Structures are given as structure tokens and as C-alpha cells.
Amino acid sequence: MAADRPLKATLESVAALANVSKITVSRAFSQPDKVHPDTLDRILKTAESLGYVMNTAARNLRAKASKTIGIVNPDMANPFFGALTRLMTLEAQKAGYDTLVFDSYESQENENRIIDKLIGYNVDAIILSVISSDRNYTPGYLKNLERLGIPVVLVDRELDGAFCSGVYIDNLDCGLQAGRYLLEQNSQKVVVVSGPEDSNVAKERVTGLIAALQGKVASLEIIHADFYMDAALRVTNEYLDRQPPPDYFVGCNNQISLGIIKSCVDHRLALMKDVSLFGIDEVSNAAIYGFNFPCISHDLHEIAWQALGLAIRRAVDHDIKPGKVIVRGKLLSS
């Protein structure tokens, strides 16, 4: 068999020996989750025996640094991700790197396609905020990125995976700080508008709030929506349509807080008089409403600096093990 092996392994030679089509071989490397496990295993073993991954795909893809970092966010319209991406791009430029920025629009199909493109663009590393805040989310492309040696730095939304580095917000502490502030205000009736029940970000923020408030306020209600203004607007409207406002609404992210604000305005409630608001994440341009909302603020420059640092260090030295950085929020009460 060795005498018949082609001098240069190709997709065609792998496909022929594995008895599959060239398209299937290509998909096995770019979208392994879409290939039957038995077929995928056969293709990978065949490619390894031919030296395809090491000598052709991996070597040609990774031999020369591109000085480019890929950045993928789920919603650039969200001021948190928009501002963070801008800061990461500026930090990359300081370090002599260019960035390729993509918005997945909270679509798994888009996210998969974007990762494939970044592989093709030969990026040195990828900074990724995945579409799902569920820690059990396991996109198939992670195995492909690990196989190709492309470092991944997760931001804000954590996944189970030893291959990835990460920069995360201390969400439990966010909830604890919010709860302590509300107790200082002698709040008795508190309504928390949260993200989805299966979101780890939402769970941790709500857990912190409950731990701080449980048994110390007369009423604590958790309403699950999503991390979008429209979803928060809908559930807040439903609440205000059936009962008087609480002492405090708590918005579990900036977009939720905007939905609460819109609902209160629509119900002709004077914000911070008829009902108060506390936000986890700052509300952009809050001064437009005539006052600043108390909130937990996060240092986006710190998050951007840490994410770029992790990405570049691992891109330069592949022996560096993945690391994790936790960023704690700061209470802004006025």
C-alpha cells in the first residue's frame, strides 16, 4: 500500500481510499457534526494514514501566521457586544493584529458558516461569544478547531470544553450585589425580569438575587423572558396589565432593562418615582431619561484586553494551556 500512496495527499486520495465522495471528506473537516460518526471516523483514520491532516490541511493552514483574529458575536446591535467588539479591535491593532468581525444574529447556521469562513481565512485565533447561553451547548465545529490547532477564547457565554480559554462575568456576584443594594433601599416588592430558564447566565444572576433577598423582602417574583428588549417588554406589559407596579423591577441585562423602561413609559409610570429600576449591565444613554439607573457595570475594556491577551498568547505559543478569567462587576448607584 505504501508504494501506491500518492506523493501529496489530497481530498481526492482520502475520498478514494475511504470510499466516500470528495464533498463528504470536505464536510468531515469543516462540519464534522453533519457526517455520520462511523463515516467520520473512517475518513479521519484514512486522512491520518495518508498524512493529510498533518501534512496538507493542518500544515498549510497553520504554517504561516496571518496576524488576524476572528471575532464572532451573537448580536452586534446589543451595545454590550458592539462596544466590546470595538474595544477588542482597537486592542488587536495595538498588538499588530487585524480582526475579522462577524455577527451570527443568534443563528446556529450562521455561526457554523462563520467558523468555516474563519478557518478558510487562516485566522490565528477566534474570540467567540456563542449563540447560546446554555453551558450544555456543544457546537460540532469545536472539535474541528481543536484538531486544526486554532485557539478559541470564549467571551461572556461559557461552554464545557477543556480546549477553550474564556473571559467571563461573575454572574452570581452580579445577583448578590443587586440584592444587597435593593435591601439597602428597603425594597419590599421586587420583580426580576430574567433571561431564559435554561440560560446559565440567567440562572446564576437570579440565584445571586434570591440568595440575597430571600426571606428579607415581602415579595419576590421571577419572570423569565429572553435577553431581548421585545421579549422583556411583552412580559413586563403582561405583569403591569394585571397588577400595580413593584417597588423595584430588576432587569437581568441591558436589553431587558430597556424593555422594562418602555413598558413603564407605556403604562404612564414615572420611572424612579412610581416604580424604580435596577439593571445588571449599564443602560446606554440613560441620561436621556433624566437620571441614571443604579446598575452593575462591567469594565468592557478589561474584558477586551483579557480576551485579546489570551488569544494572542495561545496563537503564538501552542504549548500554553487554556486559561479562564473572571471579571467582577461594579455597583453604580448614582
XYZ file of C-alpha atoms in Angstrom:
334
model
C 0.000 0.000 0.000
C 2.856 2.415 0.824
C 4.220 2.158 -2.719
C 0.837 3.163 -4.145
C 0.392 6.140 -1.833
C 0.319 9.479 -3.703
C 3.241 11.799 -3.144
C 0.889 14.513 -1.910
C -2.263 13.608 -0.004
C -5.376 15.306 -1.374
C -9.094 15.342 -0.706
C -9.460 13.055 -3.722
C -6.983 10.492 -2.396
C -8.629 10.475 1.037
C -12.068 10.123 -0.565
C -10.940 7.268 -2.798
C -9.326 5.269 -0.008
C -12.221 5.902 2.408
C -14.742 5.041 -0.357
C -16.701 8.287 0.030
C -17.187 11.410 -2.062
C -14.841 14.387 -2.042
C -17.707 16.511 -0.687
C -18.109 14.160 2.277
C -14.394 14.394 3.068
C -14.562 18.192 2.898
C -17.584 18.221 5.181
C -15.813 15.901 7.642
C -13.191 18.604 8.195
C -15.418 21.689 8.018
C -18.683 20.416 9.540
C -17.968 17.095 11.283
C -21.294 17.174 13.125
C -23.041 16.696 9.758
C -21.208 13.458 8.932
C -22.293 10.061 10.246
C -19.983 9.114 13.160
C -18.853 5.856 11.531
C -18.114 7.619 8.251
C -16.349 10.456 10.048
C -14.168 8.005 11.948
C -13.224 6.192 8.730
C -12.353 9.448 6.959
C -10.210 10.746 9.829
C -8.318 7.475 10.137
C -7.777 7.390 6.373
C -6.603 11.018 6.351
C -4.220 10.329 9.206
C -2.796 7.275 7.456
C -2.150 9.374 4.356
C -0.713 12.239 6.373
C -3.430 14.549 5.025
C -4.287 16.458 8.195
C -0.734 16.889 9.342
C 0.998 17.485 6.024
C -1.622 19.136 3.875
C -4.551 20.649 5.761
C -3.099 21.474 9.150
C 0.427 22.337 7.992
C -0.640 24.506 5.069
C -3.367 26.179 7.144
C -1.279 26.859 10.222
C 2.307 27.099 8.926
C 2.242 30.869 8.490
C 0.677 33.253 10.996
C -1.871 35.572 9.422
C -1.723 38.154 12.231
C -5.509 38.091 12.139
C -8.007 37.389 14.934
C -11.576 36.352 14.186
C -14.290 37.858 16.394
C -17.777 36.361 16.403
C -20.628 37.898 18.393
C -24.293 36.875 18.601
C -25.863 40.342 18.381
C -23.872 43.409 17.415
C -26.994 45.545 17.894
C -26.634 44.919 21.621
C -24.475 47.786 22.961
C -22.585 45.312 25.180
C -21.329 43.244 22.242
C -20.984 46.219 19.906
C -18.800 48.200 22.305
C -16.826 45.105 23.305
C -16.048 44.275 19.674
C -14.852 47.817 19.020
C -12.532 47.658 22.028
C -11.177 44.231 21.053
C -10.452 45.534 17.556
C -8.566 48.522 18.969
C -6.589 46.264 21.322
C -5.747 43.954 18.421
C -4.464 46.866 16.352
C -2.182 47.924 19.217
C -0.722 44.409 19.214
C -0.194 44.418 15.434
C -3.181 42.225 14.555
C -6.111 42.751 12.228
C -9.597 41.491 13.058
C -12.343 39.846 11.046
C -15.655 40.626 12.734
C -18.870 38.671 12.238
C -22.385 38.830 13.694
C -24.085 35.424 13.948
C -27.504 37.048 14.567
C -28.162 34.379 17.218
C -28.336 31.755 14.439
C -26.608 28.394 14.761
C -26.492 28.051 10.981
C -24.773 31.439 10.689
C -22.375 30.589 13.489
C -21.333 27.333 11.788
C -20.853 29.095 8.453
C -18.814 31.902 10.022
C -16.457 29.483 11.764
C -15.892 27.699 8.436
C -15.023 31.043 6.828
C -12.595 31.959 9.592
C -10.837 28.612 9.145
C -10.540 29.376 5.442
C -9.177 32.847 6.196
C -6.375 31.252 8.240
C -7.023 33.267 11.394
C -4.545 32.842 14.233
C -7.277 32.609 16.881
C -11.018 33.103 17.337
C -12.738 35.145 20.049
C -16.247 33.777 20.255
C -19.481 34.633 22.022
C -21.686 31.700 21.098
C -25.371 31.958 20.240
C -26.469 30.028 23.321
C -26.014 30.867 26.987
C -26.706 27.206 27.818
C -23.454 25.665 29.025
C -24.516 22.305 27.536
C -24.483 23.791 24.025
C -21.902 21.745 22.113
C -21.307 23.011 18.555
C -19.593 20.453 16.337
C -17.054 22.927 14.989
C -15.179 22.984 18.320
C -13.654 19.570 17.615
C -12.588 20.761 14.188
C -10.949 23.894 15.612
C -9.134 21.804 18.208
C -7.981 19.372 15.507
C -6.626 22.261 13.431
C -4.947 23.900 16.414
C -6.880 27.168 16.196
C -7.158 28.677 19.705
C -10.624 29.714 20.881
C -11.391 32.294 23.556
C -14.992 32.285 24.744
C -16.420 35.588 25.989
C -19.434 36.053 28.284
C -21.054 32.698 27.483
C -19.267 29.632 28.808
C -19.180 26.139 27.327
C -17.951 22.853 28.751
C -14.727 22.207 26.900
C -11.137 21.990 28.101
C -9.874 23.220 24.704
C -11.269 26.756 25.078
C -9.962 29.691 27.068
C -12.535 32.132 28.394
C -13.300 35.557 29.821
C -16.496 35.531 31.836
C -18.569 37.840 34.008
C -19.111 36.808 37.631
C -22.871 36.456 37.206
C -23.545 35.087 40.683
C -21.833 38.115 42.194
C -23.919 40.387 39.942
C -27.060 38.991 41.542
C -25.656 39.216 45.061
C -24.629 42.861 44.597
C -28.030 43.717 43.126
C -29.844 42.051 46.016
C -27.750 43.818 48.643
C -28.444 47.172 47.004
C -32.194 46.526 46.983
C -32.111 45.663 50.677
C -30.327 48.949 51.380
C -33.234 50.713 49.651
C -35.714 48.917 51.941
C -37.425 47.355 48.945
C -40.315 45.059 49.820
C -41.856 44.116 46.479
C -39.295 43.085 43.837
C -39.903 41.718 40.335
C -36.945 40.271 38.446
C -37.212 40.065 34.655
C -34.734 37.397 33.650
C -33.420 35.597 30.593
C -34.481 32.055 29.635
C -34.728 29.409 32.352
C -32.119 27.217 30.616
C -29.574 30.049 30.414
C -26.627 29.672 32.792
C -26.126 33.437 32.761
C -29.742 33.953 33.850
C -29.617 31.133 36.407
C -26.527 32.500 38.126
C -27.787 36.091 38.241
C -31.167 35.015 39.598
C -29.537 32.636 42.098
C -27.473 35.504 43.483
C -30.540 37.733 43.777
C -32.568 35.061 45.516
C -29.732 34.308 47.926
C -29.502 37.980 48.900
C -33.249 38.709 49.065
C -34.994 35.515 50.118
C -36.812 35.961 53.417
C -35.831 39.626 53.608
C -38.468 41.140 51.300
C -42.232 40.804 51.365
C -42.494 39.664 47.743
C -40.002 38.393 45.180
C -41.213 37.306 41.726
C -39.052 35.965 38.894
C -40.365 36.420 35.338
C -38.489 34.579 32.595
C -38.293 36.182 29.159
C -35.213 36.410 26.932
C -32.227 38.723 26.715
C -34.011 40.985 24.210
C -35.922 44.215 24.606
C -39.084 42.981 22.843
C -39.364 39.855 24.999
C -38.855 41.862 28.194
C -41.383 44.464 27.016
C -44.005 41.780 26.450
C -43.695 40.090 29.854
C -43.486 43.417 31.705
C -46.619 44.613 29.926
C -48.388 41.416 30.950
C -47.368 41.989 34.555
C -48.400 45.668 34.680
C -51.686 44.944 32.924
C -52.829 42.768 35.828
C -51.366 44.405 38.950
C -49.727 47.541 40.393
C -46.005 48.075 39.856
C -43.482 46.718 42.373
C -41.046 48.808 44.352
C -38.289 47.666 42.004
C -38.004 45.972 38.661
C -34.656 44.270 38.138
C -33.504 43.827 34.531
C -31.049 40.944 34.161
C -29.260 42.604 31.228
C -29.262 45.924 29.405
C -31.794 44.887 26.741
C -34.203 43.572 29.370
C -33.907 46.878 31.219
C -34.831 48.748 28.033
C -37.943 46.579 27.676
C -38.924 47.355 31.263
C -38.398 51.096 30.670
C -40.570 51.031 27.543
C -43.337 49.166 29.358
C -43.296 51.605 32.274
C -43.439 54.568 29.878
C -46.351 52.952 28.011
C -48.184 52.490 31.323
C -47.538 56.156 32.209
C -45.441 55.300 35.234
C -42.866 57.824 36.410
C -39.587 55.935 36.492
C -37.735 56.038 39.818
C -40.896 57.558 41.392
C -43.873 55.288 40.718
C -41.506 52.373 40.179
C -37.736 52.006 40.399
C -35.374 50.067 38.170
C -32.119 48.272 38.838
C -30.129 46.922 35.915
C -27.459 44.284 35.559
C -25.362 45.937 32.823
C -25.496 49.654 32.213
C -28.349 51.123 30.182
C -26.766 53.062 27.324
C -27.542 56.783 27.270
C -29.647 56.511 30.417
C -29.269 60.269 30.918
C -31.840 60.695 28.118
C -34.464 59.660 30.670
C -33.347 62.382 33.050
C -31.471 60.245 35.565
C -29.020 57.378 35.890
C -30.297 53.941 36.771
C -28.474 52.069 39.523
C -26.765 49.087 37.951
C -23.922 46.597 37.915
C -21.369 47.925 35.449
C -18.711 45.806 33.754
C -15.363 47.085 32.574
C -15.567 46.295 28.867
C -12.018 47.465 28.306
C -10.799 44.898 30.850
C -12.811 42.137 29.164
C -11.481 43.131 25.724
C -7.866 43.327 26.940
C -8.066 39.960 28.673
C -9.704 38.239 25.672
C -7.117 39.576 23.207
C -4.283 38.658 25.530
C -5.474 35.065 25.871
C -6.000 34.754 22.105
C -2.590 36.124 21.101
C -0.631 34.192 23.734
C -2.141 30.904 22.616
C -1.725 31.789 18.930
C 1.974 32.499 19.441
C 2.699 29.578 21.774
C 0.556 26.476 21.235
C 2.001 24.887 24.371
C 0.195 27.418 26.572
C -2.781 25.756 28.218
C -6.258 27.322 28.031
C -6.966 29.795 30.816
C -10.027 31.369 32.379
C -10.501 34.954 33.584
C -13.460 36.058 35.716
C -14.389 39.751 35.643
C -16.420 41.110 38.546
C -18.930 43.901 38.050
C -19.012 47.197 39.966
C -22.091 48.700 41.593
C -23.014 52.142 40.257
C -25.695 53.605 42.482
C -25.842 57.146 41.149
